[in-house]
Amino acid sequence: VQLQASGGGLVQAGGSLRLSCAASGHTFSSYFMGWFRQAPGKEREFVAAISWSGGSTYYADSVKGRFTISRDNAKNTVYLQMNSLKPGDTAVYYCAPVRSSDPTLPVYVYWGQGTQVTVSS
């Protein structure tokens, strides 16, 4: 699966952004999908994940209630709606297939091109 994240940008605190991740390959719908982020000088961390059909979603505590993950299998795309953004959300955001047994972990160590999100105070 090849992945291309987009939709990042510069936004003021309290604002919103919607990230998209387009996947190539006919196996997209067979994967749980997740979003991760990496801030400068920090390790990459789990943000959110969604099951094959979208019936189950998972969130890091830091984003719960502010971010919403969704997917459109017909378009091979997963989304991350980010509301009430904070400066601490500033990071490069990546999408990746994740393990159904533990959706906080990627299936393999491959990170497509991420998208930069910068939240100003």
Short mmCIF file of C-alpha atoms in Angstrom, two decimals:
data_model
loop_
_atom_site.label_atom_id
_atom_site.label_comp_id
_atom_site.label_asym_id
_atom_site.label_seq_id
_atom_site.Cartn_x
_atom_site.Cartn_y
_atom_site.Cartn_z
CA VAL A 1 0.00 0.00 0.00
CA GLN A 2 1.37 3.39 -1.04
CA LEU A 3 0.25 6.30 1.11
CA GLN A 4 0.02 10.05 0.50
CA ALA A 5 -1.09 12.35 3.31
CA SER A 6 -2.32 15.87 2.59
CA GLY A 7 -4.34 18.70 4.09
CA GLY A 8 -1.85 20.08 6.57
CA GLY A 9 -1.11 23.76 7.01
CA LEU A 10 -0.78 26.66 9.40
CA VAL A 11 -3.74 27.38 11.65
CA GLN A 12 -4.37 29.40 14.78
CA ALA A 13 -5.13 27.73 18.07
CA GLY A 14 -8.78 26.77 18.23
CA GLY A 15 -8.96 26.27 14.49
CA SER A 16 -9.64 23.17 12.43
CA LEU A 17 -8.00 21.15 9.69
CA ARG A 18 -8.99 18.03 7.80
CA LEU A 19 -6.25 15.66 6.77
CA SER A 20 -6.62 13.10 4.02
CA CYS A 21 -4.57 10.04 3.24
CA ALA A 22 -4.95 8.47 -0.17
CA ALA A 23 -3.84 4.88 -0.49
CA SER A 24 -3.07 3.02 -3.66
CA GLY A 25 -3.57 -0.71 -3.90
CA HIS A 26 -6.66 -2.83 -3.82
CA THR A 27 -6.00 -4.09 -0.29
CA PHE A 28 -6.86 -0.81 1.45
CA SER A 29 -10.19 -2.01 2.79
CA SER A 30 -8.54 -5.05 4.39
CA TYR A 31 -6.48 -2.91 6.75
CA PHE A 32 -7.20 -1.07 9.92
CA MET A 33 -5.81 2.42 9.28
CA GLY A 34 -4.21 4.86 11.65
CA TRP A 35 -2.80 8.33 12.00
CA PHE A 36 0.45 9.06 13.78
CA ARG A 37 2.38 12.27 14.37
CA GLN A 38 5.92 13.31 15.09
CA ALA A 39 6.85 16.64 16.61
CA PRO A 40 10.40 18.02 16.36
CA GLY A 41 12.70 16.25 18.81
CA LYS A 42 10.02 13.77 19.84
CA GLU A 43 9.21 10.21 18.97
CA ARG A 44 6.40 9.37 16.61
CA GLU A 45 3.16 8.80 18.50
CA PHE A 46 -0.21 7.24 17.85
CA VAL A 47 -3.10 9.61 17.22
CA ALA A 48 -6.12 7.65 15.98
CA ALA A 49 -7.15 4.45 14.22
CA ILE A 50 -10.19 3.01 12.48
CA SER A 51 -11.33 -0.52 11.73
CA TRP A 52 -11.92 -2.04 8.28
CA SER A 53 -15.51 -0.90 7.99
CA GLY A 54 -15.18 2.20 10.14
CA GLY A 55 -17.34 0.71 12.86
CA SER A 56 -14.66 1.01 15.51
CA THR A 57 -12.40 3.96 16.22
CA TYR A 58 -9.54 4.48 18.65
CA TYR A 59 -7.96 7.70 19.90
CA ALA A 60 -5.03 8.84 21.95
CA ASP A 61 -6.18 10.53 25.15
CA SER A 62 -4.57 13.78 24.02
CA VAL A 63 -6.91 14.11 21.03
CA LYS A 64 -10.07 12.39 22.25
CA GLY A 65 -13.10 14.62 21.80
CA ARG A 66 -11.26 16.94 19.38
CA PHE A 67 -10.22 14.67 16.50
CA THR A 68 -12.37 12.34 14.42
CA ILE A 69 -11.06 9.62 12.14
CA SER A 70 -13.11 8.28 9.23
CA ARG A 71 -12.58 6.37 6.00
CA ASP A 72 -14.09 5.94 2.57
CA ASN A 73 -13.12 2.55 1.21
CA ALA A 74 -14.58 3.36 -2.21
CA LYS A 75 -12.06 6.18 -2.48
CA ASN A 76 -9.22 4.36 -0.68
CA THR A 77 -8.96 7.33 1.64
CA VAL A 78 -8.78 7.84 5.38
CA TYR A 79 -9.46 11.22 6.99
CA LEU A 80 -8.62 12.99 10.21
CA GLN A 81 -10.85 15.89 11.19
CA MET A 82 -9.01 17.99 13.74
CA ASN A 83 -10.92 20.58 15.75
CA SER A 84 -9.96 22.82 18.66
CA LEU A 85 -6.34 22.60 17.63
CA LYS A 86 -3.63 23.42 20.15
CA PRO A 87 0.01 24.40 19.69
CA GLY A 88 0.88 20.98 21.11
CA ASP A 89 -0.71 19.39 18.04
CA THR A 90 2.06 20.81 15.87
CA ALA A 91 3.76 17.90 14.12
CA VAL A 92 4.16 16.02 10.89
CA TYR A 93 1.18 13.71 10.52
CA TYR A 94 1.41 10.31 8.86
CA CYS A 95 -1.09 7.62 8.03
CA ALA A 96 -0.33 3.92 8.04
CA PRO A 97 -1.98 0.52 8.17
CA VAL A 98 -2.20 -0.61 11.79
CA ARG A 99 -2.58 -3.94 13.52
CA SER A 100 -6.11 -5.12 14.21
CA SER A 101 -4.81 -6.75 17.41
CA ASP A 102 -3.40 -3.41 18.62
CA PRO A 103 -4.46 -0.43 16.51
CA THR A 104 -1.85 1.79 18.16
CA LEU A 105 0.91 -0.10 16.33
CA PRO A 106 1.72 0.09 12.61
CA VAL A 107 1.68 -3.10 10.56
CA TYR A 108 5.12 -2.43 9.16
CA VAL A 109 7.81 0.16 9.45
CA TYR A 110 6.98 2.16 6.40
CA TRP A 111 5.95 5.77 6.54
CA GLY A 112 4.70 7.47 3.45
CA GLN A 113 4.99 11.18 2.96
CA GLY A 114 3.53 13.03 5.91
CA THR A 115 1.85 16.39 6.05
CA GLN A 116 2.93 19.26 8.28
CA VAL A 117 0.45 20.74 10.75
CA THR A 118 1.48 23.91 12.55
CA VAL A 119 -0.74 25.47 15.20
CA SER A 120 0.13 28.99 16.29
CA SER A 121 -0.82 30.39 19.68
#
